[in-house]
Structures are given as structure tokens and as C-alpha cells.
Amino acid sequence: MANAIWNIDTTHSGIHFSVRHMVIAKVRGSFRTYSGTVALDEQDITASSVSVRIETASIDTGVEQRDTHLRSADFFDVEKFPAITFQSTKVEKSSGNGLQVTGNLTIRDVTREVVLEAEQLGIGKDPWGNVKAAFEAKTSVDRRDFGLQWNQALETGGVLVGEKVEITLELQAVKAQQGAEKAA
């Protein structure tokens, strides 16, 4: 069976992150603008793939001054690197509905392989007849591996911004119409 194309429904999805701040707390945020597709093989999930593009300028931590700094050359340098991308290379089953989705994550033109611990939450039809699939995935990365080096030492010890970034994706995708599927 050929993979069906599912488009990420950004009104019912979220891409979130958290990172340690001053060693003792966490800052949480999200990206507001992104797009992507899932090529889903319902008969053999391991034959599926996912592709996501995140607009770096859409970062939102709820504090405009911090978001402006994150958009600067100290971090994402959104003028030079407008997108973060993820392209899966392998999908494997784990326990229950669990999946391991391996792929290439590119930030600031640096590409590293990451593994998402994912779960397919189900497939259903909404009241308007659209077929939707839901997924949740988590991973963590060392931001320094992607050229996100900026930091500031604290007089009490440690640094202002943690190195490990926890990433959570909550994705709902809508199955493309038959005609759109063939065009994709």
C-alpha cells in the first residue's frame, strides 16, 4: 500500500521546548509558525516518514526581549538561518504504540541525527469529514552541537542558559484529499 500524505494541522499542533535557566529553573517556549507532512503507511508504520519546517523567527517564550535575543546572531540568527528542518530517515516500532523516529535535524545549517521517542495516538474523523491522525514525540539535544554557543557565567557558579534542550512535538495531521495526494 502506498503511503498516504497527511499535512500537519498547525491549529491543532504544537512544537514546544524547555531549557534550564540559571541552573535552578526552566524557560519554556514554542515555535508559532511551522509546516510539514507525514507520509503514513497505515499497514506498515515503519515505511512511513515525516518532514517538518519550523520558521525560527516564530520563536515565542512569552518575553519579547528574550525572544529578540533568541532571534539574534547569538542564537538562531534568523536573518541568515530562517528555518529549522527535520527529515526522518527511519521509523521503528518500540513497545505498544511507541515509535522511534530517526532523522536529520538542521539548525543554523548544522545537521545532526536525532531520535524522537514517538507515539501514534490514533486516527479518527472530525465532524466535518476530515480524517486526522495524532502523534506525540520527544527528544533532547545539546544546543552547542548546532552552533548555539552563547552563554553567560553566573557569579554563583554555572551558566545562564542550559545546554540540554528538551523538545516536545504534539502533532495532529489531516489526510490530504485523494487528488492532492497524487500531486505531492
JSON list of C-alpha atoms in Angstrom, two decimals, residues 8-177:
[
{"chain": "A", "resi": 8, "resn": "ILE", "atom": "CA", "xyz": [0.31, 18.88, 9.78]},
{"chain": "A", "resi": 9, "resn": "ASP", "atom": "CA", "xyz": [-2.69, 20.79, 11.10]},
{"chain": "A", "resi": 10, "resn": "THR", "atom": "CA", "xyz": [-0.96, 23.71, 12.81]},
{"chain": "A", "resi": 11, "resn": "THR", "atom": "CA", "xyz": [-4.16, 24.88, 14.51]},
{"chain": "A", "resi": 12, "resn": "HIS", "atom": "CA", "xyz": [-4.23, 21.63, 16.50]},
{"chain": "A", "resi": 13, "resn": "SER", "atom": "CA", "xyz": [-0.50, 21.02, 16.93]},
{"chain": "A", "resi": 14, "resn": "GLY", "atom": "CA", "xyz": [2.41, 22.42, 18.90]},
{"chain": "A", "resi": 15, "resn": "ILE", "atom": "CA", "xyz": [6.21, 22.45, 18.86]},
{"chain": "A", "resi": 16, "resn": "HIS", "atom": "CA", "xyz": [7.49, 23.20, 22.38]},
{"chain": "A", "resi": 17, "resn": "PHE", "atom": "CA", "xyz": [10.85, 23.33, 24.12]},
{"chain": "A", "resi": 18, "resn": "SER", "atom": "CA", "xyz": [12.33, 23.87, 27.55]},
{"chain": "A", "resi": 19, "resn": "VAL", "atom": "CA", "xyz": [15.86, 24.68, 28.70]},
{"chain": "A", "resi": 20, "resn": "ARG", "atom": "CA", "xyz": [17.43, 25.28, 32.11]},
{"chain": "A", "resi": 21, "resn": "HIS", "atom": "CA", "xyz": [17.78, 28.91, 33.17]},
{"chain": "A", "resi": 22, "resn": "MET", "atom": "CA", "xyz": [20.31, 29.91, 35.84]},
{"chain": "A", "resi": 23, "resn": "VAL", "atom": "CA", "xyz": [20.70, 26.19, 36.68]},
{"chain": "A", "resi": 24, "resn": "ILE", "atom": "CA", "xyz": [17.68, 26.32, 39.03]},
{"chain": "A", "resi": 25, "resn": "ALA", "atom": "CA", "xyz": [14.68, 26.89, 36.75]},
{"chain": "A", "resi": 26, "resn": "LYS", "atom": "CA", "xyz": [13.37, 26.19, 33.25]},
{"chain": "A", "resi": 27, "resn": "VAL", "atom": "CA", "xyz": [12.32, 28.50, 30.47]},
{"chain": "A", "resi": 28, "resn": "ARG", "atom": "CA", "xyz": [9.62, 27.12, 28.19]},
{"chain": "A", "resi": 29, "resn": "GLY", "atom": "CA", "xyz": [8.69, 28.24, 24.73]},
{"chain": "A", "resi": 30, "resn": "SER", "atom": "CA", "xyz": [7.32, 27.24, 21.38]},
{"chain": "A", "resi": 31, "resn": "PHE", "atom": "CA", "xyz": [7.51, 27.98, 17.70]},
{"chain": "A", "resi": 32, "resn": "ARG", "atom": "CA", "xyz": [4.35, 29.51, 16.24]},
{"chain": "A", "resi": 33, "resn": "THR", "atom": "CA", "xyz": [4.97, 29.01, 12.50]},
{"chain": "A", "resi": 34, "resn": "TYR", "atom": "CA", "xyz": [5.77, 25.63, 11.00]},
{"chain": "A", "resi": 35, "resn": "SER", "atom": "CA", "xyz": [4.58, 23.20, 8.36]},
{"chain": "A", "resi": 36, "resn": "GLY", "atom": "CA", "xyz": [5.14, 19.62, 7.44]},
{"chain": "A", "resi": 37, "resn": "THR", "atom": "CA", "xyz": [3.87, 16.34, 6.14]},
{"chain": "A", "resi": 38, "resn": "VAL", "atom": "CA", "xyz": [3.65, 12.77, 7.28]},
{"chain": "A", "resi": 39, "resn": "ALA", "atom": "CA", "xyz": [3.78, 10.07, 4.62]},
{"chain": "A", "resi": 40, "resn": "LEU", "atom": "CA", "xyz": [1.87, 7.46, 6.60]},
{"chain": "A", "resi": 41, "resn": "ASP", "atom": "CA", "xyz": [1.67, 3.79, 5.73]},
{"chain": "A", "resi": 42, "resn": "GLU", "atom": "CA", "xyz": [-1.16, 2.55, 7.94]},
{"chain": "A", "resi": 43, "resn": "GLN", "atom": "CA", "xyz": [-0.35, -1.10, 7.17]},
{"chain": "A", "resi": 44, "resn": "ASP", "atom": "CA", "xyz": [3.37, -0.80, 7.95]},
{"chain": "A", "resi": 45, "resn": "ILE", "atom": "CA", "xyz": [4.16, 2.22, 10.12]},
{"chain": "A", "resi": 46, "resn": "THR", "atom": "CA", "xyz": [7.90, 1.58, 9.66]},
{"chain": "A", "resi": 47, "resn": "ALA", "atom": "CA", "xyz": [7.51, 2.52, 5.98]},
{"chain": "A", "resi": 48, "resn": "SER", "atom": "CA", "xyz": [6.31, 6.00, 6.99]},
{"chain": "A", "resi": 49, "resn": "SER", "atom": "CA", "xyz": [8.24, 9.26, 7.03]},
{"chain": "A", "resi": 50, "resn": "VAL", "atom": "CA", "xyz": [7.91, 12.81, 8.34]},
{"chain": "A", "resi": 51, "resn": "SER", "atom": "CA", "xyz": [9.21, 16.17, 7.19]},
{"chain": "A", "resi": 52, "resn": "VAL", "atom": "CA", "xyz": [8.90, 19.42, 9.20]},
{"chain": "A", "resi": 53, "resn": "ARG", "atom": "CA", "xyz": [9.99, 23.03, 8.59]},
{"chain": "A", "resi": 54, "resn": "ILE", "atom": "CA", "xyz": [9.97, 25.50, 11.50]},
{"chain": "A", "resi": 55, "resn": "GLU", "atom": "CA", "xyz": [10.32, 29.25, 10.99]},
{"chain": "A", "resi": 56, "resn": "THR", "atom": "CA", "xyz": [12.98, 30.37, 13.50]},
{"chain": "A", "resi": 57, "resn": "ALA", "atom": "CA", "xyz": [11.61, 33.93, 13.72]},
{"chain": "A", "resi": 58, "resn": "SER", "atom": "CA", "xyz": [8.39, 32.49, 15.18]},
{"chain": "A", "resi": 59, "resn": "ILE", "atom": "CA", "xyz": [10.07, 31.57, 18.49]},
{"chain": "A", "resi": 60, "resn": "ASP", "atom": "CA", "xyz": [7.91, 32.58, 21.45]},
{"chain": "A", "resi": 61, "resn": "THR", "atom": "CA", "xyz": [8.87, 32.33, 25.13]},
{"chain": "A", "resi": 62, "resn": "GLY", "atom": "CA", "xyz": [6.34, 34.91, 26.25]},
{"chain": "A", "resi": 63, "resn": "VAL", "atom": "CA", "xyz": [9.03, 37.57, 26.85]},
{"chain": "A", "resi": 64, "resn": "GLU", "atom": "CA", "xyz": [9.65, 39.80, 23.83]},
{"chain": "A", "resi": 65, "resn": "GLN", "atom": "CA", "xyz": [13.12, 40.94, 24.98]},
{"chain": "A", "resi": 66, "resn": "ARG", "atom": "CA", "xyz": [14.26, 37.32, 25.34]},
{"chain": "A", "resi": 67, "resn": "ASP", "atom": "CA", "xyz": [12.65, 36.35, 22.02]},
{"chain": "A", "resi": 68, "resn": "THR", "atom": "CA", "xyz": [14.51, 39.20, 20.29]},
{"chain": "A", "resi": 69, "resn": "HIS", "atom": "CA", "xyz": [17.78, 37.92, 21.76]},
{"chain": "A", "resi": 70, "resn": "LEU", "atom": "CA", "xyz": [16.97, 34.35, 20.64]},
{"chain": "A", "resi": 71, "resn": "ARG", "atom": "CA", "xyz": [16.36, 35.65, 17.08]},
{"chain": "A", "resi": 72, "resn": "SER", "atom": "CA", "xyz": [19.76, 37.41, 17.06]},
{"chain": "A", "resi": 73, "resn": "ALA", "atom": "CA", "xyz": [23.12, 36.09, 15.85]},
{"chain": "A", "resi": 74, "resn": "ASP", "atom": "CA", "xyz": [23.84, 34.97, 19.45]},
{"chain": "A", "resi": 75, "resn": "PHE", "atom": "CA", "xyz": [21.31, 32.17, 18.95]},
{"chain": "A", "resi": 76, "resn": "PHE", "atom": "CA", "xyz": [19.18, 31.38, 15.87]},
{"chain": "A", "resi": 77, "resn": "ASP", "atom": "CA", "xyz": [20.38, 34.25, 13.63]},
{"chain": "A", "resi": 78, "resn": "VAL", "atom": "CA", "xyz": [17.00, 34.24, 11.88]},
{"chain": "A", "resi": 79, "resn": "GLU", "atom": "CA", "xyz": [18.11, 36.56, 9.07]},
{"chain": "A", "resi": 80, "resn": "LYS", "atom": "CA", "xyz": [20.80, 34.11, 7.99]},
{"chain": "A", "resi": 81, "resn": "PHE", "atom": "CA", "xyz": [19.07, 30.85, 9.05]},
{"chain": "A", "resi": 82, "resn": "PRO", "atom": "CA", "xyz": [15.30, 31.30, 8.67]},
{"chain": "A", "resi": 83, "resn": "ALA", "atom": "CA", "xyz": [14.32, 27.67, 9.26]},
{"chain": "A", "resi": 84, "resn": "ILE", "atom": "CA", "xyz": [14.89, 24.59, 11.36]},
{"chain": "A", "resi": 85, "resn": "THR", "atom": "CA", "xyz": [14.16, 21.37, 9.46]},
{"chain": "A", "resi": 86, "resn": "PHE", "atom": "CA", "xyz": [13.65, 17.74, 10.34]},
{"chain": "A", "resi": 87, "resn": "GLN", "atom": "CA", "xyz": [13.58, 14.91, 7.81]},
{"chain": "A", "resi": 88, "resn": "SER", "atom": "CA", "xyz": [13.11, 11.37, 9.04]},
{"chain": "A", "resi": 89, "resn": "THR", "atom": "CA", "xyz": [15.36, 8.61, 7.76]},
{"chain": "A", "resi": 90, "resn": "LYS", "atom": "CA", "xyz": [13.94, 5.62, 9.65]},
{"chain": "A", "resi": 91, "resn": "VAL", "atom": "CA", "xyz": [10.85, 4.68, 11.68]},
{"chain": "A", "resi": 92, "resn": "GLU", "atom": "CA", "xyz": [10.98, 1.72, 14.04]},
{"chain": "A", "resi": 93, "resn": "LYS", "atom": "CA", "xyz": [8.38, 0.22, 16.35]},
{"chain": "A", "resi": 94, "resn": "SER", "atom": "CA", "xyz": [9.01, 0.10, 20.06]},
{"chain": "A", "resi": 95, "resn": "SER", "atom": "CA", "xyz": [6.60, -1.04, 22.80]},
{"chain": "A", "resi": 96, "resn": "GLY", "atom": "CA", "xyz": [2.83, -0.58, 22.41]},
{"chain": "A", "resi": 97, "resn": "ASN", "atom": "CA", "xyz": [2.09, 2.33, 20.08]},
{"chain": "A", "resi": 98, "resn": "GLY", "atom": "CA", "xyz": [5.63, 3.59, 20.60]},
{"chain": "A", "resi": 99, "resn": "LEU", "atom": "CA", "xyz": [7.91, 4.51, 17.74]},
{"chain": "A", "resi": 100, "resn": "GLN", "atom": "CA", "xyz": [11.49, 5.61, 17.35]},
{"chain": "A", "resi": 101, "resn": "VAL", "atom": "CA", "xyz": [11.75, 8.13, 14.55]},
{"chain": "A", "resi": 102, "resn": "THR", "atom": "CA", "xyz": [15.34, 8.75, 13.48]},
{"chain": "A", "resi": 103, "resn": "GLY", "atom": "CA", "xyz": [16.09, 11.70, 11.27]},
{"chain": "A", "resi": 104, "resn": "ASN", "atom": "CA", "xyz": [18.22, 14.67, 10.37]},
{"chain": "A", "resi": 105, "resn": "LEU", "atom": "CA", "xyz": [17.66, 17.85, 12.37]},
{"chain": "A", "resi": 106, "resn": "THR", "atom": "CA", "xyz": [19.16, 21.00, 10.85]},
{"chain": "A", "resi": 107, "resn": "ILE", "atom": "CA", "xyz": [19.62, 24.17, 12.90]},
{"chain": "A", "resi": 108, "resn": "ARG", "atom": "CA", "xyz": [21.85, 27.05, 11.68]},
{"chain": "A", "resi": 109, "resn": "ASP", "atom": "CA", "xyz": [22.90, 24.87, 8.70]},
{"chain": "A", "resi": 110, "resn": "VAL", "atom": "CA", "xyz": [24.29, 22.22, 11.07]},
{"chain": "A", "resi": 111, "resn": "THR", "atom": "CA", "xyz": [22.71, 18.80, 10.58]},
{"chain": "A", "resi": 112, "resn": "ARG", "atom": "CA", "xyz": [22.77, 16.12, 13.26]},
{"chain": "A", "resi": 113, "resn": "GLU", "atom": "CA", "xyz": [20.98, 12.81, 13.54]},
{"chain": "A", "resi": 114, "resn": "VAL", "atom": "CA", "xyz": [18.41, 12.74, 16.36]},
{"chain": "A", "resi": 115, "resn": "VAL", "atom": "CA", "xyz": [15.96, 10.11, 17.58]},
{"chain": "A", "resi": 116, "resn": "LEU", "atom": "CA", "xyz": [12.42, 11.09, 18.51]},
{"chain": "A", "resi": 117, "resn": "GLU", "atom": "CA", "xyz": [10.63, 8.87, 21.01]},
{"chain": "A", "resi": 118, "resn": "ALA", "atom": "CA", "xyz": [7.16, 8.99, 19.48]},
{"chain": "A", "resi": 119, "resn": "GLU", "atom": "CA", "xyz": [3.70, 7.57, 19.89]},
{"chain": "A", "resi": 120, "resn": "GLN", "atom": "CA", "xyz": [0.88, 7.34, 17.40]},
{"chain": "A", "resi": 121, "resn": "LEU", "atom": "CA", "xyz": [-2.15, 8.39, 19.43]},
{"chain": "A", "resi": 122, "resn": "GLY", "atom": "CA", "xyz": [-4.78, 7.33, 16.92]},
{"chain": "A", "resi": 123, "resn": "ILE", "atom": "CA", "xyz": [-6.71, 8.10, 13.75]},
{"chain": "A", "resi": 124, "resn": "GLY", "atom": "CA", "xyz": [-10.24, 9.46, 13.58]},
{"chain": "A", "resi": 125, "resn": "LYS", "atom": "CA", "xyz": [-12.69, 11.52, 11.57]},
{"chain": "A", "resi": 126, "resn": "ASP", "atom": "CA", "xyz": [-13.65, 15.01, 12.70]},
{"chain": "A", "resi": 127, "resn": "PRO", "atom": "CA", "xyz": [-17.26, 16.33, 12.47]},
{"chain": "A", "resi": 128, "resn": "TRP", "atom": "CA", "xyz": [-16.51, 17.83, 9.01]},
{"chain": "A", "resi": 129, "resn": "GLY", "atom": "CA", "xyz": [-15.36, 14.55, 7.49]},
{"chain": "A", "resi": 130, "resn": "ASN", "atom": "CA", "xyz": [-11.61, 15.16, 7.66]},
{"chain": "A", "resi": 131, "resn": "VAL", "atom": "CA", "xyz": [-9.53, 12.14, 8.62]},
{"chain": "A", "resi": 132, "resn": "LYS", "atom": "CA", "xyz": [-6.94, 13.06, 11.25]},
{"chain": "A", "resi": 133, "resn": "ALA", "atom": "CA", "xyz": [-4.02, 11.29, 12.89]},
{"chain": "A", "resi": 134, "resn": "ALA", "atom": "CA", "xyz": [-2.35, 12.36, 16.12]},
{"chain": "A", "resi": 135, "resn": "PHE", "atom": "CA", "xyz": [1.26, 11.86, 17.23]},
{"chain": "A", "resi": 136, "resn": "GLU", "atom": "CA", "xyz": [3.38, 12.91, 20.15]},
{"chain": "A", "resi": 137, "resn": "ALA", "atom": "CA", "xyz": [7.19, 12.91, 20.11]},
{"chain": "A", "resi": 138, "resn": "LYS", "atom": "CA", "xyz": [10.02, 13.93, 22.43]},
{"chain": "A", "resi": 139, "resn": "THR", "atom": "CA", "xyz": [13.76, 14.30, 22.17]},
{"chain": "A", "resi": 140, "resn": "SER", "atom": "CA", "xyz": [16.57, 16.31, 23.71]},
{"chain": "A", "resi": 141, "resn": "VAL", "atom": "CA", "xyz": [19.55, 17.91, 22.03]},
{"chain": "A", "resi": 142, "resn": "ASP", "atom": "CA", "xyz": [22.68, 19.71, 23.14]},
{"chain": "A", "resi": 143, "resn": "ARG", "atom": "CA", "xyz": [22.25, 23.17, 21.64]},
{"chain": "A", "resi": 144, "resn": "ARG", "atom": "CA", "xyz": [26.02, 23.57, 21.29]},
{"chain": "A", "resi": 145, "resn": "ASP", "atom": "CA", "xyz": [26.01, 20.75, 18.71]},
{"chain": "A", "resi": 146, "resn": "PHE", "atom": "CA", "xyz": [24.08, 23.12, 16.42]},
{"chain": "A", "resi": 147, "resn": "GLY", "atom": "CA", "xyz": [26.23, 26.21, 16.89]},
{"chain": "A", "resi": 148, "resn": "LEU", "atom": "CA", "xyz": [24.07, 27.73, 19.66]},
{"chain": "A", "resi": 149, "resn": "GLN", "atom": "CA", "xyz": [27.06, 28.60, 21.85]},
{"chain": "A", "resi": 150, "resn": "TRP", "atom": "CA", "xyz": [26.14, 31.87, 23.57]},
{"chain": "A", "resi": 151, "resn": "ASN", "atom": "CA", "xyz": [26.10, 31.81, 27.36]},
{"chain": "A", "resi": 152, "resn": "GLN", "atom": "CA", "xyz": [26.96, 33.86, 30.39]},
{"chain": "A", "resi": 153, "resn": "ALA", "atom": "CA", "xyz": [28.70, 32.65, 33.57]},
{"chain": "A", "resi": 154, "resn": "LEU", "atom": "CA", "xyz": [26.90, 33.22, 36.86]},
{"chain": "A", "resi": 155, "resn": "GLU", "atom": "CA", "xyz": [28.76, 34.54, 39.90]},
{"chain": "A", "resi": 156, "resn": "THR", "atom": "CA", "xyz": [27.17, 31.76, 41.97]},
{"chain": "A", "resi": 157, "resn": "GLY", "atom": "CA", "xyz": [28.52, 29.12, 39.56]},
{"chain": "A", "resi": 158, "resn": "GLY", "atom": "CA", "xyz": [27.01, 27.57, 36.49]},
{"chain": "A", "resi": 159, "resn": "VAL", "atom": "CA", "xyz": [25.74, 29.37, 33.43]},
{"chain": "A", "resi": 160, "resn": "LEU", "atom": "CA", "xyz": [22.69, 31.38, 32.48]},
{"chain": "A", "resi": 161, "resn": "VAL", "atom": "CA", "xyz": [21.40, 29.05, 29.72]},
{"chain": "A", "resi": 162, "resn": "GLY", "atom": "CA", "xyz": [21.48, 25.27, 29.96]},
{"chain": "A", "resi": 163, "resn": "GLU", "atom": "CA", "xyz": [22.99, 23.16, 27.21]},
{"chain": "A", "resi": 164, "resn": "LYS", "atom": "CA", "xyz": [20.32, 20.45, 27.04]},
{"chain": "A", "resi": 165, "resn": "VAL", "atom": "CA", "xyz": [17.11, 21.44, 25.26]},
{"chain": "A", "resi": 166, "resn": "GLU", "atom": "CA", "xyz": [14.02, 19.26, 25.71]},
{"chain": "A", "resi": 167, "resn": "ILE", "atom": "CA", "xyz": [11.76, 19.24, 22.63]},
{"chain": "A", "resi": 168, "resn": "THR", "atom": "CA", "xyz": [8.15, 18.06, 22.52]},
{"chain": "A", "resi": 169, "resn": "LEU", "atom": "CA", "xyz": [6.00, 17.80, 19.41]},
{"chain": "A", "resi": 170, "resn": "GLU", "atom": "CA", "xyz": [2.25, 17.37, 19.61]},
{"chain": "A", "resi": 171, "resn": "LEU", "atom": "CA", "xyz": [1.12, 16.87, 16.05]},
{"chain": "A", "resi": 172, "resn": "GLN", "atom": "CA", "xyz": [-2.26, 16.39, 14.50]},
{"chain": "A", "resi": 173, "resn": "ALA", "atom": "CA", "xyz": [-2.24, 15.75, 10.78]},
{"chain": "A", "resi": 174, "resn": "VAL", "atom": "CA", "xyz": [-5.08, 15.79, 8.29]},
{"chain": "A", "resi": 175, "resn": "LYS", "atom": "CA", "xyz": [-5.17, 13.29, 5.46]},
{"chain": "A", "resi": 176, "resn": "ALA", "atom": "CA", "xyz": [-4.74, 15.04, 2.11]},
{"chain": "A", "resi": 177, "resn": "GLN", "atom": "CA", "xyz": [-7.55, 14.70, -0.41]}
]
